[in-house]
XYZ file of C-alpha atoms in Angstrom:
367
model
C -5.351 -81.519 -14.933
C -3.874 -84.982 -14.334
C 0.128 -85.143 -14.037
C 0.525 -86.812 -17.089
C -0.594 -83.624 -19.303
C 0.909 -81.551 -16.766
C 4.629 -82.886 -17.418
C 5.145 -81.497 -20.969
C 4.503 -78.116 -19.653
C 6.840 -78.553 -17.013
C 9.184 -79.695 -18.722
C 9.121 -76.979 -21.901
C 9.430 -73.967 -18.926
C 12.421 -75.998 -17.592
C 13.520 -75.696 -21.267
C 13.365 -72.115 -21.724
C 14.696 -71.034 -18.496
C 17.745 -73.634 -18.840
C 18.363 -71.892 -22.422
C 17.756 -68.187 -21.099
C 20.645 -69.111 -18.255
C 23.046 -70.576 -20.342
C 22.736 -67.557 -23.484
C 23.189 -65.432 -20.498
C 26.843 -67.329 -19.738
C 27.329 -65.616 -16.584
C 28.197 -62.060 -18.503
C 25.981 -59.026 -18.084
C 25.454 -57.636 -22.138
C 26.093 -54.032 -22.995
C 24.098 -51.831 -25.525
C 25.974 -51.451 -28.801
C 29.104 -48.370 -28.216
C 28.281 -48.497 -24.252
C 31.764 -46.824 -23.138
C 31.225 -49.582 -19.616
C 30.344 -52.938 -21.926
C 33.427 -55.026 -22.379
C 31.211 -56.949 -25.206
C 32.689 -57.255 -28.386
C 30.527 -54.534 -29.891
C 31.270 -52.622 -26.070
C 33.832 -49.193 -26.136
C 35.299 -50.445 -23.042
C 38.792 -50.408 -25.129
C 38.030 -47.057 -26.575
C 38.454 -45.654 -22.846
C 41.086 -47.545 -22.044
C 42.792 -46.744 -24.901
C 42.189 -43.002 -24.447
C 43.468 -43.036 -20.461
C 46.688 -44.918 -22.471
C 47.511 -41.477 -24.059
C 47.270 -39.372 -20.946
C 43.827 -38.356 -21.658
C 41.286 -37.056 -19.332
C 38.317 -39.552 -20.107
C 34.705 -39.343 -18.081
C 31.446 -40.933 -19.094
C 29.007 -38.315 -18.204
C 26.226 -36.246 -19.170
C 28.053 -33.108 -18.644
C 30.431 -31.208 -21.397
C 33.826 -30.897 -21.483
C 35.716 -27.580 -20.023
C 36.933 -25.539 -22.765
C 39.713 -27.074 -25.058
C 38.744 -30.600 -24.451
C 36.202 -32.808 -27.158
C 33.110 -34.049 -26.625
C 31.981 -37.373 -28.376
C 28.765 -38.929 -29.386
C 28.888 -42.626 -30.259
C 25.133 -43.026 -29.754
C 22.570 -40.038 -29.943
C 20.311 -40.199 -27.277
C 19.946 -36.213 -26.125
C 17.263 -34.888 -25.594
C 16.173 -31.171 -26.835
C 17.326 -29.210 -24.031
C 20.825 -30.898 -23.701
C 21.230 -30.654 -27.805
C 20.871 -27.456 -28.072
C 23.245 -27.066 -25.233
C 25.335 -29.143 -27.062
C 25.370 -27.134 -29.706
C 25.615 -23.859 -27.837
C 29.064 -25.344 -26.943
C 30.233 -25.984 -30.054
C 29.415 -22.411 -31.365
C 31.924 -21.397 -28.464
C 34.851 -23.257 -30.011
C 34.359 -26.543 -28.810
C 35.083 -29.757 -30.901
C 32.453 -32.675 -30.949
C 32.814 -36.098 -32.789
C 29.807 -37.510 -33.447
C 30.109 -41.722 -34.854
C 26.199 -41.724 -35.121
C 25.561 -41.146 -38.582
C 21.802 -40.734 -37.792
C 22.518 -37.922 -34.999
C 21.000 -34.325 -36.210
C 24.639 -33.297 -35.932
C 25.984 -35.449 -38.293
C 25.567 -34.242 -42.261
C 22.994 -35.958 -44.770
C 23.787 -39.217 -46.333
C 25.374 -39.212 -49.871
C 23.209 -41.315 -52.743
C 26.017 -44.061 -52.777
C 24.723 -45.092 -48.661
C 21.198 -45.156 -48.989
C 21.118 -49.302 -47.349
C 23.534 -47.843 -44.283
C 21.912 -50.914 -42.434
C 23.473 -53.523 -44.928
C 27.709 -53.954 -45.340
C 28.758 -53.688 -48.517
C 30.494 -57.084 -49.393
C 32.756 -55.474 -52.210
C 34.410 -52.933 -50.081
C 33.858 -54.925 -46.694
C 34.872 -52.038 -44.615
C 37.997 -51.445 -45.819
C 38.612 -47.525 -46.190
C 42.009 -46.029 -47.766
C 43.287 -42.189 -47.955
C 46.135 -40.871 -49.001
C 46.565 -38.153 -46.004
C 43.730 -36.485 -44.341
C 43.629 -32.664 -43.500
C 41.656 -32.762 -40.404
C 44.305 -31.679 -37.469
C 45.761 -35.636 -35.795
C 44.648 -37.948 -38.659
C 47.685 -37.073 -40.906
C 49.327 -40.666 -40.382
C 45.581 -42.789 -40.456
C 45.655 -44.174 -44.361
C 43.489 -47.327 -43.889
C 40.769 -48.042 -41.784
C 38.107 -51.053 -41.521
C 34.681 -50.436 -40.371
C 32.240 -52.889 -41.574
C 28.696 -50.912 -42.401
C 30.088 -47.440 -42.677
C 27.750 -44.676 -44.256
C 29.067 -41.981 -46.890
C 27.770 -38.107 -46.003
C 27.583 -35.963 -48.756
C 29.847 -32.746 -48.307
C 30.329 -29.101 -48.982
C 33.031 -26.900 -50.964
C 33.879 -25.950 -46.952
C 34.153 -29.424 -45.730
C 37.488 -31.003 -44.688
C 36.296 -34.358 -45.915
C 38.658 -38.159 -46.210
C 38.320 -41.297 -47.059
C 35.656 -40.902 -49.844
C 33.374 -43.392 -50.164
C 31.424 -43.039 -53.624
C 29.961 -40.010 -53.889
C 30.748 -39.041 -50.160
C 33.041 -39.065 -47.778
C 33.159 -41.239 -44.435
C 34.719 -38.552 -42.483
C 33.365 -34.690 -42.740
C 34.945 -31.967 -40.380
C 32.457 -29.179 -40.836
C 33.015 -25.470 -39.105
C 29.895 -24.375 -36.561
C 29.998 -21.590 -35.252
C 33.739 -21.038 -33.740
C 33.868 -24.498 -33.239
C 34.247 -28.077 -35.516
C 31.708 -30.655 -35.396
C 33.709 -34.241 -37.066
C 31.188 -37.025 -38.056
C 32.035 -40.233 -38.775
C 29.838 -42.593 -41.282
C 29.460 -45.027 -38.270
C 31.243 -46.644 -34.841
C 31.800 -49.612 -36.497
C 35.199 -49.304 -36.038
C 35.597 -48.223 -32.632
C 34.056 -51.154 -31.147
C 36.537 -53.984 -28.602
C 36.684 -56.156 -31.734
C 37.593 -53.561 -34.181
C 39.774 -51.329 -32.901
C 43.051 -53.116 -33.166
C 42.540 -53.212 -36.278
C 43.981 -51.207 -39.099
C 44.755 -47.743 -37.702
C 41.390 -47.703 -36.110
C 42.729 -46.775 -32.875
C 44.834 -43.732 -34.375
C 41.865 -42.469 -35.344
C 40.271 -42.674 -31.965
C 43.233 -40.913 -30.848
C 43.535 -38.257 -33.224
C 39.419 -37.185 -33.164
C 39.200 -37.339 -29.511
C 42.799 -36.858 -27.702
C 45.171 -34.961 -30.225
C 47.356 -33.822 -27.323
C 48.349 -35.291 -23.755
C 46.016 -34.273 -21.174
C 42.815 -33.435 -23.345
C 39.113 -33.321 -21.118
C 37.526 -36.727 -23.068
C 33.577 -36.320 -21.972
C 31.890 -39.499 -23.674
C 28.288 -37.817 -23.662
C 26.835 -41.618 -22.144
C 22.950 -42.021 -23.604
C 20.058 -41.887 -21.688
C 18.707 -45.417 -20.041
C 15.582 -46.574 -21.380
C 12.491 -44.276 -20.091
C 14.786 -41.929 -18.252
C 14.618 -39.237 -20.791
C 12.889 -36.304 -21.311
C 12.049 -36.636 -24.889
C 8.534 -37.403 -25.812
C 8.053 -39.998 -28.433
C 7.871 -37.200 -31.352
C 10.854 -35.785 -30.188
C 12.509 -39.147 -30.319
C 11.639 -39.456 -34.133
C 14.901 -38.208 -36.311
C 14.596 -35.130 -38.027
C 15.064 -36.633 -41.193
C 11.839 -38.538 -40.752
C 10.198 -35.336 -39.918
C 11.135 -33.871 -43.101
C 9.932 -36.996 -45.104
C 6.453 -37.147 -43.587
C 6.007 -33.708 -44.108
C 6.610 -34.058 -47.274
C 4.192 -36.977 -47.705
C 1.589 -34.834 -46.304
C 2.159 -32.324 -48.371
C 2.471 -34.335 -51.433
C -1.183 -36.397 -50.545
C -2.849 -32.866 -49.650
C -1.651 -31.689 -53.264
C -3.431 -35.015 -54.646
C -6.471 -34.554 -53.058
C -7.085 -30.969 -54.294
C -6.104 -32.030 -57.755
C -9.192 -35.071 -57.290
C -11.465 -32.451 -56.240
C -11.452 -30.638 -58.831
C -14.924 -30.892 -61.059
C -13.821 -30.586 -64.648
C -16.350 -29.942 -66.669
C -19.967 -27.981 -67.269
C -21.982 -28.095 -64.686
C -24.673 -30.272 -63.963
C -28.154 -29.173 -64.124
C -29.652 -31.097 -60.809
C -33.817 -31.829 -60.625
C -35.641 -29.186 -58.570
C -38.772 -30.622 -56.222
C -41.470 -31.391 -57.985
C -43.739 -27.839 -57.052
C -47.191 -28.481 -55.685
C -50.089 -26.495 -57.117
C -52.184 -24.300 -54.924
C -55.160 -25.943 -55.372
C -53.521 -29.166 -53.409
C -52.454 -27.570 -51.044
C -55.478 -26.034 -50.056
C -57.294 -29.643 -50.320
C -54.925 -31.332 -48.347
C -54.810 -28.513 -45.710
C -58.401 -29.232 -45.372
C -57.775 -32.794 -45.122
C -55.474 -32.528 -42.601
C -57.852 -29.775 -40.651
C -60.964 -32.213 -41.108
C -59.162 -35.287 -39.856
C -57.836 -33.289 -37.127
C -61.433 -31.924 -36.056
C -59.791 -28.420 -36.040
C -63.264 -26.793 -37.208
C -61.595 -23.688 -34.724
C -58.324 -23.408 -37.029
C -60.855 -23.602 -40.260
C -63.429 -21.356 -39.334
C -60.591 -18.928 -38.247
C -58.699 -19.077 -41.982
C -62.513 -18.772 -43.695
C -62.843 -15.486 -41.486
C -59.156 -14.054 -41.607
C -60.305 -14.464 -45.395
C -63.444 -12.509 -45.204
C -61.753 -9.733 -43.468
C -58.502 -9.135 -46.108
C -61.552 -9.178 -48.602
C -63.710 -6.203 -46.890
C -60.458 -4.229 -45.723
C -59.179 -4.287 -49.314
C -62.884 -3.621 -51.364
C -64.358 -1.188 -48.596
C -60.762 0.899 -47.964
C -60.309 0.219 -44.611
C -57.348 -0.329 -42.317
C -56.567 -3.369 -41.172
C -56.700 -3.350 -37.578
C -60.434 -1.972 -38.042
C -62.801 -3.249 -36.038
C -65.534 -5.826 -36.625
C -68.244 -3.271 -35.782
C -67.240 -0.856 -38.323
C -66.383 -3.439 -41.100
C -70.255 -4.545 -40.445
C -71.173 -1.102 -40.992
C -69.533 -0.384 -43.579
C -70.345 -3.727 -45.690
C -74.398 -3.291 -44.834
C -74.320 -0.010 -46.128
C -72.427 -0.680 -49.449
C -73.961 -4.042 -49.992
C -77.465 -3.615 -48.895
C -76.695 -7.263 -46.468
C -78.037 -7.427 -42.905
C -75.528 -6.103 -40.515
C -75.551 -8.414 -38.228
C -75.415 -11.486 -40.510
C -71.897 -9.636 -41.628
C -70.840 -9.020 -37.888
C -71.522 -13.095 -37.026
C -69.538 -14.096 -39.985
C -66.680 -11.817 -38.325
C -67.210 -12.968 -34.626
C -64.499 -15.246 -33.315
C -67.025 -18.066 -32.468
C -66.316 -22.076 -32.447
C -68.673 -23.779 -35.296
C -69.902 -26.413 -32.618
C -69.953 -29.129 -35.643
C -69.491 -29.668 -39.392
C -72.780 -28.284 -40.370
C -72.475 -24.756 -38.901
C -68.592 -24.732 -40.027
C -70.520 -25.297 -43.875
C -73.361 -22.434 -42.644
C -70.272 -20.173 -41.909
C -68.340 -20.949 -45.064
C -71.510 -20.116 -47.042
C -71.734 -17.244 -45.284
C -68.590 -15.691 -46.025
C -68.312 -16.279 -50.266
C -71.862 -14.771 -50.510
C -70.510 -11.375 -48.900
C -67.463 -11.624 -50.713
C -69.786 -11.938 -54.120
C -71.520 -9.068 -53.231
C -68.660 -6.832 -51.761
C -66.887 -7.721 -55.323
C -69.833 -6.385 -56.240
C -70.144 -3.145 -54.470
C -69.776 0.390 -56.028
């Protein structure tokens, strides 16, 4: 390739790797809610704001001791850690959960079905008058663009209703509460000066000085120990399986013959006679004057056994007996017809078949 083609391709990888360094700007990006990212959609603040009110915060893997609150901003646990998550909370422990698609959190109310999508009349903007759950009693407004509505139960402790739902649902399991927010929206850096956004941090996760703050941190790409169905929500589970179930219901309703039956042709049936002629055809093509001469015989012999009374396995001495006495014939013209002797050509095969329908005339014959 001459330098003259080869200096557009230079100069487009130049290109690119100029504009991958500069979108870079010198700062290493965080994953959305990452407790360590100081990005704008980081939770670097949430910590710090935490430590501000004496708590006890650790990012970590492990749960809190008893009497401290363990928070999931991002559901990444595997099996085995949420069912020891949950084992926890049935002990009296207190999880908040902002992932409104964790298997902790409740169902989705009708009015959030687009949870992806803001709504631009409400624009995040959430009011109550008081909530019930124990440290939100001063939070009245909140902003958190995208939040989801869960639907709730006559049990619930449930505020700022959104809709049908509410955005926040404390919900009793076992001896212990599980809160879920509709979404950590608002406890990102950039939103959580805002409104009384950070008084709800405080009140879900640090309601008194001192409280054990365990931010349960996600799993890194490919270092968990959830297979890829086990990484599929349960919710998604429960939809396929009711596709399944919906296209096996289809397919016995298609396979269903309504109707009378339909009378199908049989094979056309071949007459005897046919088959006799082209079993001879076949024999005379073959040369099998062996396999002929032995059907013309086995023929003669179910003819004498059944006429003269005799039993089958007789021998062909005594059916030659027998036959010259009852039919006057020469004994041992009936004992070659019986022999088990190769015709040695067409002619004698002919001789032979002769043979054998003149005894069977006269043993028909016979008295």
């Amino acid at each position: 390739m001459s330098a003259r083609r080869a200096l557009p391709i230079v100069l487009l990888a130049v290109g690119v790797l100029l504009i991958g360094m500069l979108s870079r700007n010198g700062r290493s990006g965080g994953a959305p809610l990452d407790p360590r990212s100081t990005e704008p959609l980081g939770a670097r603040a949430l910590v710090l704001l935490l430590e501000r009110f004496d708590a006890s915060v650790r990012v970590t893997g492990e749960l809190p001791p008893e009497g401290g609150t363990a928070v999931l901003l991002r559901d990444h646990l595997g099996t085995a850690d949420s069912r020891r998550l949950s084992q926890w909370v049935d002990r009296g422990g207190r999880l908040v959960v902002a992932d409104p698609l964790s298997d902790f959190a409740p169902a989705f109310a009708r009015a959030s079905a687009d949870v992806f999508r803001e709504d631009p009349a409400a624009n995040g903007d959430l009011t109550s008058s008081g909530c019930a759950v124990d440290g939100l009693a001063q939070v009245r407004r909140l902003h958190v663009p995208g939040a989801a509505a869960f639907r709730t139960r006559s049990t619930d402790t449930a505020c700022f209703a959104m809709g049908t739902g509410s955005f926040l649902v404390a919900r009793k399991h076992g001896r212990g509460t599980v809160v879920a927010i509709g979404g950590g929206g608002g406890l990102v850096n950039d939103a959580l000066d805002q409104a009384d956004n950070a008084a709800l941090a405080v009140g879900l996760m640090a309601p008194s000085p001192g409280t054990a703050v365990h931010l349960l941190q996600p799993s890194a790409p490919g270092s968990g120990q959830r297979s890829l169905v086990q990484l599929v929500s349960r919710r998604v589970k429960d939809g396929l399986w009711q596709l399944l179930l919906a296209f096996a219901l289809f397919a016995l309703w298609r396979a269903r013959r309504l109707g009378r039956p339909l009378v199908e042709p049989q094979p056309v049936e071949i007459a005897g006679s046919e088959l006799v002629v082209a079993v001879g055809n076949l024999l005379q093509q073959g040369r099998r004057r062996d396999a002929a001469a032995g059907m013309i015989r086995s023929s003669l012999r179910r003819t004498l056994v059944e006429r003269l009374g005799l039993p089958a396995d007789a021998p062909p001495e005594a059916l030659a007996e027998v036959a010259a006495g009852r039919t006057g014939v020469d004994r041992d013209t009936v004992l070659r017809a019986l022999s088990a002797t190769v015709p040695p050509d067409d002619d004698a095969l002919v001789v032979l078949a002769r043979t054998v329908e003149l005894l069977r005339n006269e043993v028909a014959h016979a008295r």
